[in-house]
Tab-separated table of C-alpha atoms and ligand atoms in Angstrom:
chain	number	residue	atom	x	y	z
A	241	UNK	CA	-105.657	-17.074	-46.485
A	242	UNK	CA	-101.993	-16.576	-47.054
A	243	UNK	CA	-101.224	-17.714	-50.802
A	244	UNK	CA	-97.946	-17.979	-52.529
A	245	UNK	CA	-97.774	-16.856	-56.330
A	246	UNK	CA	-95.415	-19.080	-58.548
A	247	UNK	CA	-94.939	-17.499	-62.275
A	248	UNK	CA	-94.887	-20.501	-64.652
A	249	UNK	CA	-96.018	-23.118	-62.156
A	250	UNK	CA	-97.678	-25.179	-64.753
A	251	UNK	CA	-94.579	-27.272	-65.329
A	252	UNK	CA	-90.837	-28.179	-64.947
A	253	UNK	CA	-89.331	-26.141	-61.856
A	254	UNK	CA	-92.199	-24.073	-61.134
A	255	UNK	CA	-94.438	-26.623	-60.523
A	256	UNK	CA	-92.152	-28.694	-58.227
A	257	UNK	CA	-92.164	-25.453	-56.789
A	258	UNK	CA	-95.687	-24.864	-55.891
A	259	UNK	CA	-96.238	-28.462	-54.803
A	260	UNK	CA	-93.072	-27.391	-52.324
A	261	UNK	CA	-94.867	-24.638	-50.695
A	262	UNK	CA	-98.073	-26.528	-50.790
A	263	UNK	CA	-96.338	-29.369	-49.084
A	264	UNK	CA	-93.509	-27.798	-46.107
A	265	UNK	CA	-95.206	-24.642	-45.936
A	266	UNK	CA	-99.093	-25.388	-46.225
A	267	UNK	CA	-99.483	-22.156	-48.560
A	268	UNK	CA	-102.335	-21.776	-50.898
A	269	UNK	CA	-101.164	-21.435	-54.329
A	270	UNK	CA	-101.852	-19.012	-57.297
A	271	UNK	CA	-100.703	-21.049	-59.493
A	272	UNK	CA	-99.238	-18.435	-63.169
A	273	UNK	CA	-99.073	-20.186	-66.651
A	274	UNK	CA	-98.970	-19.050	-70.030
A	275	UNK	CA	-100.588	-21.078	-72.937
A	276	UNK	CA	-100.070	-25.049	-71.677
A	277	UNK	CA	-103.872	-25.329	-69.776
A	278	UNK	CA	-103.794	-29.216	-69.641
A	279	UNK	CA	-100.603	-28.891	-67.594
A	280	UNK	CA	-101.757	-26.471	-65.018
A	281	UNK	CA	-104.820	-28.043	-64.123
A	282	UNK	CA	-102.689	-31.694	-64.006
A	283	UNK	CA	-100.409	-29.429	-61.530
A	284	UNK	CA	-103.763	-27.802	-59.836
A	285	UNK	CA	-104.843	-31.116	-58.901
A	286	UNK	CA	-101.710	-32.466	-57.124
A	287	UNK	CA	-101.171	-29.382	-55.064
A	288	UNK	CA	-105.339	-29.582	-54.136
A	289	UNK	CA	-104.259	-33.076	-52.955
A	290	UNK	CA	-101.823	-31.520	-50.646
A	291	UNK	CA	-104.781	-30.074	-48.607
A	292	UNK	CA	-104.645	-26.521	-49.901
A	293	UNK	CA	-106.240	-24.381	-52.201
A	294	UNK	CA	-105.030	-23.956	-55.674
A	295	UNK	CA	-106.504	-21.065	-57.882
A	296	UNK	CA	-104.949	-20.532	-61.713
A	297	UNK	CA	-103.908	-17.432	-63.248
A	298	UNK	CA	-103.691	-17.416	-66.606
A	299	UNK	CA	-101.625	-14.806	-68.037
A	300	UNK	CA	-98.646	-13.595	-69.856
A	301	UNK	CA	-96.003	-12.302	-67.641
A	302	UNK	CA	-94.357	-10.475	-70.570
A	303	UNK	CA	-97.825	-7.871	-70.777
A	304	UNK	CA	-97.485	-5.246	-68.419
A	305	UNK	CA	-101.274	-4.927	-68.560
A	306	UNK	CA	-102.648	-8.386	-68.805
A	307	UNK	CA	-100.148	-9.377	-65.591
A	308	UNK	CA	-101.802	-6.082	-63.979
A	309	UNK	CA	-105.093	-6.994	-64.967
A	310	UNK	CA	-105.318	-10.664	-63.973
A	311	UNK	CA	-103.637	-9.953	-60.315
A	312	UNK	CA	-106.069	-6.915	-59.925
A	313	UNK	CA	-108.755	-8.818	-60.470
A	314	UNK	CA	-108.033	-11.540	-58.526
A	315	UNK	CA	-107.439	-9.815	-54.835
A	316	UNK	CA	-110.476	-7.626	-55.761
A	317	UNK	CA	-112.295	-10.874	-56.210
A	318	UNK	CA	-110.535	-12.380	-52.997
A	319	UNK	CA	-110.346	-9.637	-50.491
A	320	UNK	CA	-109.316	-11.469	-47.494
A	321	UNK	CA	-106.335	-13.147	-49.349
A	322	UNK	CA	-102.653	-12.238	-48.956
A	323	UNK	CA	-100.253	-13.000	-50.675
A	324	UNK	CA	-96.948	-13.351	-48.684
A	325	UNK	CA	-94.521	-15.425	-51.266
A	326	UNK	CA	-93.742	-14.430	-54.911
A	327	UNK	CA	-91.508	-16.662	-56.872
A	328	UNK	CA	-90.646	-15.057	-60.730
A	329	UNK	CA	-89.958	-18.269	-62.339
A	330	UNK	CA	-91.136	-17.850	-66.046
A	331	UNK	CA	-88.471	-17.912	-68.140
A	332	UNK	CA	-87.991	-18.690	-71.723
A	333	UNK	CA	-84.699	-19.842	-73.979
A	334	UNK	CA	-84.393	-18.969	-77.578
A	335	UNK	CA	-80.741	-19.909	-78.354
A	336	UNK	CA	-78.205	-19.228	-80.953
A	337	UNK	CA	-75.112	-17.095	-81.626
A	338	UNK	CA	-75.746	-13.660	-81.311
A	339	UNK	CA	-74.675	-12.722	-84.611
A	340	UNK	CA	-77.680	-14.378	-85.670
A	341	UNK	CA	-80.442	-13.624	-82.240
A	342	UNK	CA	-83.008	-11.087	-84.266
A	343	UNK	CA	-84.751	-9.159	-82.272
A	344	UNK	CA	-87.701	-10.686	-81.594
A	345	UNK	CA	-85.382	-13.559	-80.219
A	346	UNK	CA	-83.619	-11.427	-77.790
A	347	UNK	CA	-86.867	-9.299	-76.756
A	348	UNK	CA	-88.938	-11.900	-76.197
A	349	UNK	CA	-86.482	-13.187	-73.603
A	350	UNK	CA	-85.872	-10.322	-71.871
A	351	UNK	CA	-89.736	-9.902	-71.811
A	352	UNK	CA	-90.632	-12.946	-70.176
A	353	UNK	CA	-87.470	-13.541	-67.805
A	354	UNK	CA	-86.430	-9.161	-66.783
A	355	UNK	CA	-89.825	-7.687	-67.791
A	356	UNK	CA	-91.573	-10.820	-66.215
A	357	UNK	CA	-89.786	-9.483	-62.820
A	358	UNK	CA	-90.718	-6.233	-63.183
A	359	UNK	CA	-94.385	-6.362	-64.300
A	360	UNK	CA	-95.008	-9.527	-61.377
A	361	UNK	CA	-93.806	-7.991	-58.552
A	362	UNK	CA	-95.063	-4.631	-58.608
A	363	UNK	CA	-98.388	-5.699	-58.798
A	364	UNK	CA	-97.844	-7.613	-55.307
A	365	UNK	CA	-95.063	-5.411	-53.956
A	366	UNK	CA	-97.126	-2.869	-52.177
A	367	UNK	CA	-99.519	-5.469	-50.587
A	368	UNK	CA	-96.242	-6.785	-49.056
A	369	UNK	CA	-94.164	-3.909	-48.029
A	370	UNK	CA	-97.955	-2.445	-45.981
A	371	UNK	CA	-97.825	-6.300	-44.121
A	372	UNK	CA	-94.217	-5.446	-43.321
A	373	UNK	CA	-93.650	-9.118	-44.683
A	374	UNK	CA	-92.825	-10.980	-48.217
A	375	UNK	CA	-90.657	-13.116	-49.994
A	376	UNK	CA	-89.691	-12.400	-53.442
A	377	UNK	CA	-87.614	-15.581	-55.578
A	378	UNK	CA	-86.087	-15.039	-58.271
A	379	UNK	CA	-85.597	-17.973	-60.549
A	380	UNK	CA	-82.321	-17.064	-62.451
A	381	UNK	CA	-79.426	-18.999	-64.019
A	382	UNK	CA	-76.054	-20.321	-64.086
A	383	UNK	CA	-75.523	-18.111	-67.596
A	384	UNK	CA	-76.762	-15.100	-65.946
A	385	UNK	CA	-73.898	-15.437	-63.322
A	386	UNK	CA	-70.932	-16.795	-65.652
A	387	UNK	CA	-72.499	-15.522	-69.347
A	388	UNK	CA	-72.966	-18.576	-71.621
A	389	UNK	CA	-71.647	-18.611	-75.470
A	390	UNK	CA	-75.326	-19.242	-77.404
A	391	UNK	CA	-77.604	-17.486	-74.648
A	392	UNK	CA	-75.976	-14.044	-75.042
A	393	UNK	CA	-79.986	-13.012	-74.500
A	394	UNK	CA	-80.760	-15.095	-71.203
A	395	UNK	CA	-77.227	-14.384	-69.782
A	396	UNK	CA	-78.069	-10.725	-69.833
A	397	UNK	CA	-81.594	-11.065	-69.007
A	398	UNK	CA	-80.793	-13.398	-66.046
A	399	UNK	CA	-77.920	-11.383	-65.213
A	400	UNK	CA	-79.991	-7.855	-64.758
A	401	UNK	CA	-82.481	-9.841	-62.644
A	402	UNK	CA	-79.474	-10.866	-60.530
A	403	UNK	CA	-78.924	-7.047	-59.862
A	404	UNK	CA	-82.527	-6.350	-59.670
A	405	UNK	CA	-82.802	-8.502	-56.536
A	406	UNK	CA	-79.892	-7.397	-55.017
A	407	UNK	CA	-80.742	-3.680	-55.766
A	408	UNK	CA	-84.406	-4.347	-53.927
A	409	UNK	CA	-83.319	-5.649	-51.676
A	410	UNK	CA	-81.289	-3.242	-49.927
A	411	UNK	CA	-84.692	-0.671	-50.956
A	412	UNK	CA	-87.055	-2.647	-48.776
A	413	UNK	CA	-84.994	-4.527	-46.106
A	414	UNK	CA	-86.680	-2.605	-43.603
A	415	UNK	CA	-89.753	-3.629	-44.091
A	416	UNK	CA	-89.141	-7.650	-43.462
A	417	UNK	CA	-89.532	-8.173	-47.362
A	418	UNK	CA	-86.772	-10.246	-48.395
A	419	UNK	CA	-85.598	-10.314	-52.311
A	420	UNK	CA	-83.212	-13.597	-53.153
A	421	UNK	CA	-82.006	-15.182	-56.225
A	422	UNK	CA	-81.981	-18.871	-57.144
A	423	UNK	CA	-78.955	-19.632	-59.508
A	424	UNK	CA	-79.796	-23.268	-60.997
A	425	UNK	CA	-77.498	-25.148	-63.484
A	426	UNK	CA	-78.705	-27.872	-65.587
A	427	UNK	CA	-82.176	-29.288	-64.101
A	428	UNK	CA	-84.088	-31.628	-65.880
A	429	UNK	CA	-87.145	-30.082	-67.976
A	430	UNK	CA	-88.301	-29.867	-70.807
A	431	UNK	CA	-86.213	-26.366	-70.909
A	432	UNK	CA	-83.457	-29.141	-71.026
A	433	UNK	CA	-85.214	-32.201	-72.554
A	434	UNK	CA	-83.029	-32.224	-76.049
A	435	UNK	CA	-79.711	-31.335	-74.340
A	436	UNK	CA	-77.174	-34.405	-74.330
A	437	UNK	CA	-77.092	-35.109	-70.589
A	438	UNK	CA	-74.877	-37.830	-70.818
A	439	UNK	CA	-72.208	-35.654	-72.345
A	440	UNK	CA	-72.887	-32.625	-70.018
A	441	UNK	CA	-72.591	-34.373	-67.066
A	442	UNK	CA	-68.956	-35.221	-67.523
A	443	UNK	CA	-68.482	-31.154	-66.667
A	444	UNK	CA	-70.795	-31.372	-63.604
A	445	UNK	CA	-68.978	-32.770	-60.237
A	446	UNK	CA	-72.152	-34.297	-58.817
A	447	UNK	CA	-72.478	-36.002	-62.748
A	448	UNK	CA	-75.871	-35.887	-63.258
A	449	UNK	CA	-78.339	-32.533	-63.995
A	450	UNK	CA	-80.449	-31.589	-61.049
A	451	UNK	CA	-84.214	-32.270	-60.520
A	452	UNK	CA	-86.797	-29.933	-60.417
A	453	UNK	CA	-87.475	-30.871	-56.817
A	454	UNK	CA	-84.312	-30.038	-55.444
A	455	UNK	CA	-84.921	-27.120	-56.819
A	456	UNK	CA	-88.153	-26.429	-54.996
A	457	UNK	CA	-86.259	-27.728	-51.991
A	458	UNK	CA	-84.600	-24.878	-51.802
A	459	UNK	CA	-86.917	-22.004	-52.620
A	460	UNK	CA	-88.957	-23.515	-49.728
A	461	UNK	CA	-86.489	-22.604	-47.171
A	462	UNK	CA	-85.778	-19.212	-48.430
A	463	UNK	CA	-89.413	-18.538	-48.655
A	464	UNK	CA	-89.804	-19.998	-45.016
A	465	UNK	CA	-89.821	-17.720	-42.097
A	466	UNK	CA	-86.186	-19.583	-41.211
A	467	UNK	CA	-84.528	-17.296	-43.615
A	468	UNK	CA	-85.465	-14.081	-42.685
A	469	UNK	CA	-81.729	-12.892	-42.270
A	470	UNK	CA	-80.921	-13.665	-45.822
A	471	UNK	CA	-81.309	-11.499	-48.111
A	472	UNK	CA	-79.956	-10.081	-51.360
A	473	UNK	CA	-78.474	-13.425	-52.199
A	474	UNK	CA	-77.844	-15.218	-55.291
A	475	UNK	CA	-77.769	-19.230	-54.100
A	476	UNK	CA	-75.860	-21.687	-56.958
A	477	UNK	CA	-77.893	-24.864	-56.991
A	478	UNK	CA	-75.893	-26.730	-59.798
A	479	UNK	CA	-73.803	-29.818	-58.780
A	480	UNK	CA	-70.478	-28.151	-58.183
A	481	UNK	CA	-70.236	-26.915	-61.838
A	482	UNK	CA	-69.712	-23.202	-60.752
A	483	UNK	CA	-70.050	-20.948	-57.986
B	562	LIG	P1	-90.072	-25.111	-68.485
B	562	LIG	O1	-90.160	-26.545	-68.063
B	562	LIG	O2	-89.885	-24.761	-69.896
B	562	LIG	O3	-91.351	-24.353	-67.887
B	562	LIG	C1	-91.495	-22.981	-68.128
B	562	LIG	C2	-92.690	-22.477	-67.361
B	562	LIG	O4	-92.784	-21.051	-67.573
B	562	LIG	C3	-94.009	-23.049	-67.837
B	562	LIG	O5	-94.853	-23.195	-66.726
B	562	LIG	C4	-94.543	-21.972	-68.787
B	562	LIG	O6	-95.969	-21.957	-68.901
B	562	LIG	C5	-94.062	-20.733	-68.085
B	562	LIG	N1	-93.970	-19.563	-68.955
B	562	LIG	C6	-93.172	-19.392	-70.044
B	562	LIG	N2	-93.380	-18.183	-70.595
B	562	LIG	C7	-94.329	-17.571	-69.842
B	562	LIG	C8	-94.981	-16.315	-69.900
B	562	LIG	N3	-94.686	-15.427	-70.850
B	562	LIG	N4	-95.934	-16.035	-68.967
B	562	LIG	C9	-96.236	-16.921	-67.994
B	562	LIG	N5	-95.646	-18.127	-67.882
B	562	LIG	C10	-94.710	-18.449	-68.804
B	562	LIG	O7	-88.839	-24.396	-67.727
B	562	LIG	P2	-88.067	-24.783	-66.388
B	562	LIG	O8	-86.859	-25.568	-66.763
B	562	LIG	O9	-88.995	-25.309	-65.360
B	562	LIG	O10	-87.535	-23.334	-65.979
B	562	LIG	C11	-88.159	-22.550	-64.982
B	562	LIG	C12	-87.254	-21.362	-64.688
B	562	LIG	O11	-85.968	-21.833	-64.269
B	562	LIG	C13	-87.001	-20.451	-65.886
B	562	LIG	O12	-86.951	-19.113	-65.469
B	562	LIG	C14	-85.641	-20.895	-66.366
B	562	LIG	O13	-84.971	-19.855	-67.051
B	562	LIG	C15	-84.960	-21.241	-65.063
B	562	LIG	N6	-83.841	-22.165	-65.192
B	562	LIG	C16	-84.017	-23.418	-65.671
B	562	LIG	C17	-82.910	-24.276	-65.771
B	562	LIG	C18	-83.020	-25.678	-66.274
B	562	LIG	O14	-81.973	-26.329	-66.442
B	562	LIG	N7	-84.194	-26.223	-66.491
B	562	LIG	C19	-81.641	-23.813	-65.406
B	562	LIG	C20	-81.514	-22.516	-64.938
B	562	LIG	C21	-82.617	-21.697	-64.814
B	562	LIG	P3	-96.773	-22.896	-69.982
B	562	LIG	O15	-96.809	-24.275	-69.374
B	562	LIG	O16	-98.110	-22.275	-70.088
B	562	LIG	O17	-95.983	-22.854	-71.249
């Protein structure tokens, strides 16, 4: 009963995600949403049809103690489950200058995206490090690599995470848990639906944003036993538009 647990795999990257994993690596999934329940039972379905099992998780990554509470109560209720694959992929935007980000705007990111991290994968951490095997994702950003002018909160919430992973991952190399990083640019979402792609993709060498899929493509292989010499990486998945 090896399951993989995707944060915020009700839509956009997430779910291509978990449909991924479903698909090359025939893991069950524990599927993590926040609020949108028609999605992630659309998303439930698709990976059941995949031959696996799918179970939901409803909770808020940004609670310390809800994210605590739902995951406790979950392995309690399935004892002979593991779960061997963590991908942090909940993220929020809330642009604007910072001049004008009020708190809650820059908290609330930092919550959902750093916090998210932090609260997520110490509840499955242990469980991992006592199998002496894991893969933990981190879904982080272009901005959090180069900074971006209107995301002053993302870029520094994606940018800690990017330290975060590289930080655990020298902690708990030892123990065959690998910690990696997955840097996307623009991928179609609805993160990105109101953005002018046709005027963005002038910047972008491969002209055109990227699709969720390709996305999952490559979470799949770092989650896959084939990259268990990588580790501590941050991998640019963005058309050519920086690395
Ligand atoms: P999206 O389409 O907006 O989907 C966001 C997902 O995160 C949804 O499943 C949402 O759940 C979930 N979520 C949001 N807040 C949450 C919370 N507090 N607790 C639990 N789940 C929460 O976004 P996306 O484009 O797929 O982005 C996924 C990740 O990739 C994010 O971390 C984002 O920062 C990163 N990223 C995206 C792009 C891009 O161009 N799209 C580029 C770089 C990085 P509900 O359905 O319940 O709302």
């Amino acid at each position: 009963m090896k399951y993989a647990l995707v944060t915020g795999g009700s839509r956009g990257i997430g779910k291509a995600v978990c449909l991924k994993l479903a698909e090359e690596l025939k893991y069950n999934i524990l599927l993590n949403y926040h609020s949108n329940t028609e999605a992630a039972g659309a998303t439930r379905k698709e990976v059941q049809k995949l031959g696996v099992e799918c179970d939901i998780l409803k909770f808020d990554v940004a609670s310390t103690e809800a994210t605590q509470d739902a995951i406790e109560k979950w392995k309690n209720e399935h004892p002979e489950a593991k779960i061997e694959i963590l991908v942090n992929n909940a993220g929020i935007t809330k642009d604007g200058l910072f001049i004008w980000t009020n708190k809650e705007a820059w908290d609330s990111v930092i919550d959902t995206s750093l916090n998210g991290f932090y609260n997520v994968t110490q509840a499955v951490l242990k469980d991992m490090l006592r199998a002496r095997y894991g893969r933990v994702i981190n879904m982080v950003s272009l901005s959090g690599l180069k900074g971006n002018p209107g995301q002053v909160n993302y870029s520094a919430a994606k940018g800690a995470m990017i330290s975060a992973t590289k930080a655990l991952a020298q902690e708990i190399g030892k123990r065959k848990v690998t910690v990696n990083a997955v840097a996307p640019g623009f991928i179609q979402s609805d993160m990105t639906k109101d953005f002018d792609e046709a005027e963005l993709k002038k910047h972008i060498p491969i002209n055109r944003f990227g699709e969720a899929e390709e996305v999952a493509n490559l979470v799949s292989f770092l989650a896959s036993e084939k990259a268990s010499y990588i580790t501590g990486e941050v991998i640019n998945i963005n058309g050519g538009l920086y690395s």
